[in-house]
PDB file of C-alpha atoms in Angstrom:
ATOM      1  CA  UNK A 239      16.482  -2.726 -42.033  1.00  0.00           C
ATOM      2  CA  UNK A 240      12.939  -1.816 -41.004  1.00  0.00           C
ATOM      3  CA  UNK A 241      11.373  -4.099 -43.613  1.00  0.00           C
ATOM      4  CA  UNK A 242      13.499  -7.051 -42.491  1.00  0.00           C
ATOM      5  CA  UNK A 243      12.561  -6.480 -38.848  1.00  0.00           C
ATOM      6  CA  UNK A 244       8.845  -6.246 -39.626  1.00  0.00           C
ATOM      7  CA  UNK A 245       8.934  -9.495 -41.591  1.00  0.00           C
ATOM      8  CA  UNK A 246      10.627 -11.326 -38.736  1.00  0.00           C
ATOM      9  CA  UNK A 247       8.194  -9.979 -36.140  1.00  0.00           C
ATOM     10  CA  UNK A 248       5.117 -10.842 -38.184  1.00  0.00           C
ATOM     11  CA  UNK A 249       6.363 -14.387 -38.742  1.00  0.00           C
ATOM     12  CA  UNK A 250       7.191 -14.831 -35.072  1.00  0.00           C
ATOM     13  CA  UNK A 251       3.996 -13.353 -33.631  1.00  0.00           C
ATOM     14  CA  UNK A 252       0.447 -14.500 -34.400  1.00  0.00           C
ATOM     15  CA  UNK A 253      -2.829 -13.727 -32.606  1.00  0.00           C
ATOM     16  CA  UNK A 254      -5.982 -15.690 -31.925  1.00  0.00           C
ATOM     17  CA  UNK A 255      -9.335 -14.637 -30.425  1.00  0.00           C
ATOM     18  CA  UNK A 256      -9.882 -10.946 -29.639  1.00  0.00           C
ATOM     19  CA  UNK A 257      -6.623  -9.956 -27.967  1.00  0.00           C
ATOM     20  CA  UNK A 258      -4.816  -6.666 -27.559  1.00  0.00           C
ATOM     21  CA  UNK A 259      -2.695  -5.819 -30.565  1.00  0.00           C
ATOM     22  CA  UNK A 260       0.952  -5.065 -29.871  1.00  0.00           C
ATOM     23  CA  UNK A 261       1.406  -1.424 -30.862  1.00  0.00           C
ATOM     24  CA  UNK A 262       5.055  -2.234 -31.550  1.00  0.00           C
ATOM     25  CA  UNK A 263       4.089  -3.490 -35.038  1.00  0.00           C
ATOM     26  CA  UNK A 264       3.371   0.145 -35.879  1.00  0.00           C
ATOM     27  CA  UNK A 265       6.225   1.668 -33.879  1.00  0.00           C
ATOM     28  CA  UNK A 266       8.846  -0.483 -35.622  1.00  0.00           C
ATOM     29  CA  UNK A 267       8.070   1.295 -38.873  1.00  0.00           C
ATOM     30  CA  UNK A 268       9.321   4.597 -37.457  1.00  0.00           C
ATOM     31  CA  UNK A 269      11.984   4.665 -34.761  1.00  0.00           C
ATOM     32  CA  UNK A 270      12.267   8.042 -33.067  1.00  0.00           C
ATOM     33  CA  UNK A 271      15.807   9.369 -33.301  1.00  0.00           C
ATOM     34  CA  UNK A 272      16.762  12.358 -31.087  1.00  0.00           C
ATOM     35  CA  UNK A 273      19.532  14.689 -32.218  1.00  0.00           C
ATOM     36  CA  UNK A 274      21.767  13.539 -29.368  1.00  0.00           C
ATOM     37  CA  UNK A 275      21.590   9.851 -30.325  1.00  0.00           C
ATOM     38  CA  UNK A 276      24.826   8.138 -31.333  1.00  0.00           C
ATOM     39  CA  UNK A 277      23.730   4.501 -31.051  1.00  0.00           C
ATOM     40  CA  UNK A 278      21.085   2.047 -32.216  1.00  0.00           C
ATOM     41  CA  UNK A 279      20.431  -0.688 -29.652  1.00  0.00           C
ATOM     42  CA  UNK A 280      18.681  -3.696 -31.191  1.00  0.00           C
ATOM     43  CA  UNK A 281      17.087  -6.216 -28.832  1.00  0.00           C
ATOM     44  CA  UNK A 282      15.859  -9.731 -29.556  1.00  0.00           C
ATOM     45  CA  UNK A 283      13.106 -11.942 -28.145  1.00  0.00           C
ATOM     46  CA  UNK A 284      15.614 -13.921 -26.075  1.00  0.00           C
ATOM     47  CA  UNK A 285      16.762 -10.742 -24.266  1.00  0.00           C
ATOM     48  CA  UNK A 286      20.098 -10.418 -26.047  1.00  0.00           C
ATOM     49  CA  UNK A 287      21.058  -7.130 -27.640  1.00  0.00           C
ATOM     50  CA  UNK A 288      23.751  -5.218 -29.485  1.00  0.00           C
ATOM     51  CA  UNK A 289      24.745  -1.541 -29.619  1.00  0.00           C
ATOM     52  CA  UNK A 290      25.565  -0.293 -33.110  1.00  0.00           C
ATOM     53  CA  UNK A 291      26.997   3.055 -34.294  1.00  0.00           C
ATOM     54  CA  UNK A 292      24.037   5.046 -35.583  1.00  0.00           C
ATOM     55  CA  UNK A 293      26.010   6.908 -38.253  1.00  0.00           C
ATOM     56  CA  UNK A 294      27.116   3.611 -39.815  1.00  0.00           C
ATOM     57  CA  UNK A 295      23.595   2.144 -39.701  1.00  0.00           C
ATOM     58  CA  UNK A 296      21.901   5.052 -41.484  1.00  0.00           C
ATOM     59  CA  UNK A 297      24.439   4.851 -44.339  1.00  0.00           C
ATOM     60  CA  UNK A 298      24.169   1.066 -44.715  1.00  0.00           C
ATOM     61  CA  UNK A 299      22.988  -0.236 -48.069  1.00  0.00           C
ATOM     62  CA  UNK A 300      19.167  -0.804 -48.008  1.00  0.00           C
ATOM     63  CA  UNK A 301      18.413  -4.364 -46.938  1.00  0.00           C
ATOM     64  CA  UNK A 302      21.826  -4.927 -45.331  1.00  0.00           C
ATOM     65  CA  UNK A 303      22.027  -7.496 -42.517  1.00  0.00           C
ATOM     66  CA  UNK A 304      23.088  -5.085 -39.781  1.00  0.00           C
ATOM     67  CA  UNK A 305      22.557  -7.645 -36.978  1.00  0.00           C
ATOM     68  CA  UNK A 306      23.207 -11.395 -37.043  1.00  0.00           C
ATOM     69  CA  UNK A 307      20.229 -12.888 -35.188  1.00  0.00           C
ATOM     70  CA  UNK A 308      20.913 -16.668 -35.466  1.00  0.00           C
ATOM     71  CA  UNK A 309      17.855 -18.540 -34.097  1.00  0.00           C
ATOM     72  CA  UNK A 310      16.039 -15.549 -32.585  1.00  0.00           C
ATOM     73  CA  UNK A 311      14.485 -12.372 -34.062  1.00  0.00           C
ATOM     74  CA  UNK A 312      14.733  -8.654 -33.388  1.00  0.00           C
ATOM     75  CA  UNK A 313      11.699  -7.443 -31.417  1.00  0.00           C
ATOM     76  CA  UNK A 314      12.541  -3.768 -30.809  1.00  0.00           C
ATOM     77  CA  UNK A 315      15.189  -1.119 -31.376  1.00  0.00           C
ATOM     78  CA  UNK A 316      16.035   2.172 -29.707  1.00  0.00           C
ATOM     79  CA  UNK A 317      18.076   5.210 -30.784  1.00  0.00           C
ATOM     80  CA  UNK A 318      19.979   6.453 -27.745  1.00  0.00           C
ATOM     81  CA  UNK A 319      23.120   8.139 -26.470  1.00  0.00           C
ATOM     82  CA  UNK A 320      25.946   7.212 -24.108  1.00  0.00           C
ATOM     83  CA  UNK A 321      24.285   9.025 -21.179  1.00  0.00           C
ATOM     84  CA  UNK A 322      20.886   7.314 -21.533  1.00  0.00           C
ATOM     85  CA  UNK A 323      19.493   4.359 -19.634  1.00  0.00           C
ATOM     86  CA  UNK A 324      17.308   1.686 -21.210  1.00  0.00           C
ATOM     87  CA  UNK A 325      14.249  -0.088 -19.837  1.00  0.00           C
ATOM     88  CA  UNK A 326      13.715  -3.664 -21.033  1.00  0.00           C
ATOM     89  CA  UNK A 327      10.258  -5.221 -20.517  1.00  0.00           C
ATOM     90  CA  UNK A 328       9.340  -8.883 -21.007  1.00  0.00           C
ATOM     91  CA  UNK A 329       6.003 -10.547 -21.775  1.00  0.00           C
ATOM     92  CA  UNK A 330       5.916 -12.088 -18.269  1.00  0.00           C
ATOM     93  CA  UNK A 331       5.997  -8.598 -16.729  1.00  0.00           C
ATOM     94  CA  UNK A 332       9.696  -8.388 -15.837  1.00  0.00           C
ATOM     95  CA  UNK A 333      11.681  -5.173 -16.239  1.00  0.00           C
ATOM     96  CA  UNK A 334      15.375  -4.384 -16.348  1.00  0.00           C
ATOM     97  CA  UNK A 335      17.003  -0.954 -16.298  1.00  0.00           C
ATOM     98  CA  UNK A 336      20.542  -0.632 -17.642  1.00  0.00           C
ATOM     99  CA  UNK A 337      22.886   2.169 -18.672  1.00  0.00           C
ATOM    100  CA  UNK A 338      23.666   2.362 -22.397  1.00  0.00           C
ATOM    101  CA  UNK A 339      27.329   2.867 -21.450  1.00  0.00           C
ATOM    102  CA  UNK A 340      27.360  -0.718 -20.126  1.00  0.00           C
ATOM    103  CA  UNK A 341      27.204  -1.949 -23.717  1.00  0.00           C
ATOM    104  CA  UNK A 342      30.222  -1.844 -26.001  1.00  0.00           C
ATOM    105  CA  UNK A 343      29.619   0.419 -28.995  1.00  0.00           C
ATOM    106  CA  UNK A 344      30.527  -1.698 -32.023  1.00  0.00           C
ATOM    107  CA  UNK A 345      32.736  -0.145 -34.690  1.00  0.00           C
ATOM    108  CA  UNK A 346      30.434  -1.170 -37.515  1.00  0.00           C
ATOM    109  CA  UNK A 347      27.179  -3.020 -38.285  1.00  0.00           C
ATOM    110  CA  UNK A 348      26.919  -6.750 -39.014  1.00  0.00           C
ATOM    111  CA  UNK A 349      27.640  -7.874 -35.430  1.00  0.00           C
ATOM    112  CA  UNK A 350      25.981 -10.689 -33.512  1.00  0.00           C
ATOM    113  CA  UNK A 351      23.819 -10.277 -30.415  1.00  0.00           C
ATOM    114  CA  UNK A 352      25.548 -10.188 -27.034  1.00  0.00           C
ATOM    115  CA  UNK A 353      24.458  -9.492 -23.434  1.00  0.00           C
ATOM    116  CA  UNK A 354      21.053  -8.232 -22.370  1.00  0.00           C
ATOM    117  CA  UNK A 355      18.171  -9.266 -20.136  1.00  0.00           C
ATOM    118  CA  UNK A 356      18.255 -12.790 -18.713  1.00  0.00           C
ATOM    119  CA  UNK A 357      14.986 -14.506 -19.717  1.00  0.00           C
ATOM    120  CA  UNK A 358      14.511 -17.384 -17.270  1.00  0.00           C
ATOM    121  CA  UNK A 359      10.798 -18.281 -17.374  1.00  0.00           C
ATOM    122  CA  UNK A 360       9.442 -20.750 -19.917  1.00  0.00           C
ATOM    123  CA  UNK A 361       7.481 -18.967 -22.628  1.00  0.00           C
ATOM    124  CA  UNK A 362       8.835 -15.550 -21.668  1.00  0.00           C
ATOM    125  CA  UNK A 363      10.466 -13.212 -24.166  1.00  0.00           C
ATOM    126  CA  UNK A 364      11.408  -9.572 -24.465  1.00  0.00           C
ATOM    127  CA  UNK A 365       8.674  -7.332 -25.895  1.00  0.00           C
ATOM    128  CA  UNK A 366       9.778  -3.722 -25.407  1.00  0.00           C
ATOM    129  CA  UNK A 367      12.877  -1.535 -25.105  1.00  0.00           C
ATOM    130  CA  UNK A 368      12.496   2.136 -24.118  1.00  0.00           C
ATOM    131  CA  UNK A 369      14.716   4.997 -23.033  1.00  0.00           C
ATOM    132  CA  UNK A 370      14.186   5.074 -19.273  1.00  0.00           C
ATOM    133  CA  UNK A 371      12.506   8.310 -18.109  1.00  0.00           C
ATOM    134  CA  UNK A 372      12.120   8.345 -14.298  1.00  0.00           C
ATOM    135  CA  UNK A 373      10.163  11.612 -14.255  1.00  0.00           C
ATOM    136  CA  UNK A 374       7.379  10.204 -16.495  1.00  0.00           C
ATOM    137  CA  UNK A 375       4.631   7.687 -15.793  1.00  0.00           C
ATOM    138  CA  UNK A 376       4.887   4.380 -17.669  1.00  0.00           C
ATOM    139  CA  UNK A 377       1.682   2.796 -19.004  1.00  0.00           C
ATOM    140  CA  UNK A 378       1.635  -0.986 -19.561  1.00  0.00           C
ATOM    141  CA  UNK A 379      -1.050  -3.091 -21.283  1.00  0.00           C
ATOM    142  CA  UNK A 380      -1.595  -6.840 -21.336  1.00  0.00           C
ATOM    143  CA  UNK A 381      -3.010  -9.199 -23.940  1.00  0.00           C
ATOM    144  CA  UNK A 382      -6.176  -9.785 -21.897  1.00  0.00           C
ATOM    145  CA  UNK A 383      -6.942  -6.072 -21.676  1.00  0.00           C
ATOM    146  CA  UNK A 384      -5.351  -5.071 -18.376  1.00  0.00           C
ATOM    147  CA  UNK A 385      -4.101  -1.494 -18.137  1.00  0.00           C
ATOM    148  CA  UNK A 386      -1.475  -0.398 -15.631  1.00  0.00           C
ATOM    149  CA  UNK A 387      -0.271   3.178 -15.030  1.00  0.00           C
ATOM    150  CA  UNK A 388       2.796   3.331 -12.824  1.00  0.00           C
ATOM    151  CA  UNK A 389       3.909   6.055 -10.487  1.00  0.00           C
ATOM    152  CA  UNK A 390       7.004   7.801 -11.738  1.00  0.00           C
ATOM    153  CA  UNK A 391      10.166   6.288 -10.294  1.00  0.00           C
ATOM    154  CA  UNK A 392      10.744   9.547  -8.443  1.00  0.00           C
ATOM    155  CA  UNK A 393       7.354   9.149  -6.716  1.00  0.00           C
ATOM    156  CA  UNK A 394       7.384   5.397  -6.194  1.00  0.00           C
ATOM    157  CA  UNK A 395       8.623   3.558  -3.134  1.00  0.00           C
ATOM    158  CA  UNK A 396       9.480   0.518  -5.285  1.00  0.00           C
ATOM    159  CA  UNK A 397      11.867   1.800  -7.921  1.00  0.00           C
ATOM    160  CA  UNK A 398      13.320  -0.014 -10.913  1.00  0.00           C
ATOM    161  CA  UNK A 399      16.926   0.003  -9.760  1.00  0.00           C
ATOM    162  CA  UNK A 400      19.696   0.289 -12.309  1.00  0.00           C
ATOM    163  CA  UNK A 401      21.635  -2.937 -12.861  1.00  0.00           C
ATOM    164  CA  UNK A 402      25.365  -3.166 -12.218  1.00  0.00           C
ATOM    165  CA  UNK A 403      25.797  -5.585 -15.111  1.00  0.00           C
ATOM    166  CA  UNK A 404      24.143  -6.174 -18.455  1.00  0.00           C
ATOM    167  CA  UNK A 405      22.739  -9.681 -17.971  1.00  0.00           C
ATOM    168  CA  UNK A 406      20.239  -9.873 -15.118  1.00  0.00           C
ATOM    169  CA  UNK A 407      16.796 -11.367 -14.547  1.00  0.00           C
ATOM    170  CA  UNK A 408      14.921  -8.112 -13.949  1.00  0.00           C
ATOM    171  CA  UNK A 409      12.292  -7.113 -11.379  1.00  0.00           C
ATOM    172  CA  UNK A 410       8.511  -7.531 -11.308  1.00  0.00           C
ATOM    173  CA  UNK A 411       6.848  -4.727 -13.258  1.00  0.00           C
ATOM    174  CA  UNK A 412       3.257  -5.970 -13.717  1.00  0.00           C
ATOM    175  CA  UNK A 413       1.401  -8.770 -11.930  1.00  0.00           C
ATOM    176  CA  UNK A 414      -0.251 -11.071 -14.468  1.00  0.00           C
ATOM    177  CA  UNK A 415      -2.762 -13.897 -14.056  1.00  0.00           C
ATOM    178  CA  UNK A 416      -3.004 -17.196 -15.908  1.00  0.00           C
ATOM    179  CA  UNK A 417      -1.699 -17.051 -19.461  1.00  0.00           C
ATOM    180  CA  UNK A 418      -1.859 -13.255 -19.723  1.00  0.00           C
ATOM    181  CA  UNK A 419       1.245 -11.469 -21.052  1.00  0.00           C
ATOM    182  CA  UNK A 420       2.448  -7.893 -21.518  1.00  0.00           C
ATOM    183  CA  UNK A 421       2.093  -6.702 -25.127  1.00  0.00           C
ATOM    184  CA  UNK A 422       3.233  -3.089 -24.948  1.00  0.00           C
ATOM    185  CA  UNK A 423       4.414  -0.224 -22.754  1.00  0.00           C
ATOM    186  CA  UNK A 424       4.916   3.455 -23.403  1.00  0.00           C
ATOM    187  CA  UNK A 425       5.350   6.839 -21.776  1.00  0.00           C
ATOM    188  CA  UNK A 426       2.110   8.759 -22.448  1.00  0.00           C
ATOM    189  CA  UNK A 427       1.419  12.378 -21.540  1.00  0.00           C
ATOM    190  CA  UNK A 428      -2.304  12.750 -22.266  1.00  0.00           C
ATOM    191  CA  UNK A 429      -3.987   9.484 -23.162  1.00  0.00           C
ATOM    192  CA  UNK A 430      -3.763   5.970 -24.598  1.00  0.00           C
ATOM    193  CA  UNK A 431      -5.943   3.952 -26.985  1.00  0.00           C
ATOM    194  CA  UNK A 432      -6.194   0.178 -26.567  1.00  0.00           C
ATOM    195  CA  UNK A 433      -6.910  -1.686 -29.806  1.00  0.00           C
ATOM    196  CA  UNK A 434      -7.696  -5.385 -30.320  1.00  0.00           C
ATOM    197  CA  UNK A 435      -6.956  -7.415 -33.441  1.00  0.00           C
ATOM    198  CA  UNK A 436     -10.739  -7.634 -34.081  1.00  0.00           C
ATOM    199  CA  UNK A 437     -10.989  -3.858 -34.281  1.00  0.00           C
ATOM    200  CA  UNK A 438     -12.378  -3.042 -30.801  1.00  0.00           C
ATOM    201  CA  UNK A 439     -10.957   0.047 -29.148  1.00  0.00           C
ATOM    202  CA  UNK A 440     -11.137   2.059 -25.946  1.00  0.00           C
ATOM    203  CA  UNK A 441      -9.376   5.261 -25.001  1.00  0.00           C
ATOM    204  CA  UNK A 442      -8.270   6.551 -21.601  1.00  0.00           C
ATOM    205  CA  UNK A 443      -7.034   9.888 -20.389  1.00  0.00           C
ATOM    206  CA  UNK A 444      -3.841   9.251 -18.461  1.00  0.00           C
ATOM    207  CA  UNK A 445      -5.043  11.414 -15.554  1.00  0.00           C
ATOM    208  CA  UNK A 446      -8.129   9.163 -15.162  1.00  0.00           C
ATOM    209  CA  UNK A 447      -5.995   6.087 -14.433  1.00  0.00           C
ATOM    210  CA  UNK A 448      -4.900   5.657 -10.809  1.00  0.00           C
ATOM    211  CA  UNK A 449      -1.131   5.399 -10.719  1.00  0.00           C
ATOM    212  CA  UNK A 450       0.319   2.599  -8.631  1.00  0.00           C
ATOM    213  CA  UNK A 451       3.634   1.004  -7.700  1.00  0.00           C
ATOM    214  CA  UNK A 452       5.091  -1.712  -9.869  1.00  0.00           C
ATOM    215  CA  UNK A 453       4.059  -5.374  -9.385  1.00  0.00           C
ATOM    216  CA  UNK A 454       0.383  -4.371  -9.404  1.00  0.00           C
ATOM    217  CA  UNK A 455      -2.233  -6.082 -11.591  1.00  0.00           C
ATOM    218  CA  UNK A 456      -3.787  -2.958 -13.127  1.00  0.00           C
ATOM    219  CA  UNK A 457      -7.409  -2.365 -14.141  1.00  0.00           C
ATOM    220  CA  UNK A 458      -9.573  -3.925 -16.838  1.00  0.00           C
ATOM    221  CA  UNK A 459      -8.980  -1.494 -19.668  1.00  0.00           C
ATOM    222  CA  UNK A 460     -10.967  -3.313 -22.337  1.00  0.00           C
ATOM    223  CA  UNK A 461     -12.932  -6.567 -22.222  1.00  0.00           C
ATOM    224  CA  UNK A 462     -11.362  -9.442 -24.124  1.00  0.00           C
ATOM    225  CA  UNK A 463     -13.959 -11.236 -26.243  1.00  0.00           C
ATOM    226  CA  UNK A 464     -12.993 -14.817 -26.997  1.00  0.00           C
ATOM    227  CA  UNK A 465     -13.589 -16.367 -30.405  1.00  0.00           C
ATOM    228  CA  UNK A 466     -16.474 -18.916 -30.557  1.00  0.00           C
ATOM    229  CA  UNK A 467     -13.948 -21.308 -32.072  1.00  0.00           C
TER     230      UNK A 467
END
């Protein structure tokens, strides 16, 4: 499973110049699985997803095709439970919050992708799926080195409202300029390290980043150095 997903992501995603590396390439190798989890939600670039029974997935024969992806590819996966909510984030800075219970838990693996986030902008695609944690601050980074630390949803005046369905457009999470796109997002307690594909890095303590409401542009976390070619 993990090997197949990594192959599809690496084929689908290439980088040029000195851009921020998507940390998801590393995260896909190890998916955190809490004791309470009963489901594996797999999400694809086109926003579609499927909820699989975790006990059936972990006993599947190595290399089994647990999700039929057709013309798209799996971009992230999340172990979760019936009571959780998920946060979908797209490369154009859109976000959708949805209850796991909105998705039908399939009886076995090998299913096709169904409902998810409605990707409507040209060139947009899903890049991250997280368990929604309203009491924690979400940190978002962009390909051109922008860093955004959001207020917790319990502090913010502009909250990411839960959807009443499972196929919606989403709300504005991060304001982007030009061709910039979101490459990763995570809940961080102490600090984050931004790393480019050319090996440049910069670290930040979370407390040193001013937290703002969603639909903000963020700060310049690390300078993007373009290739001479």
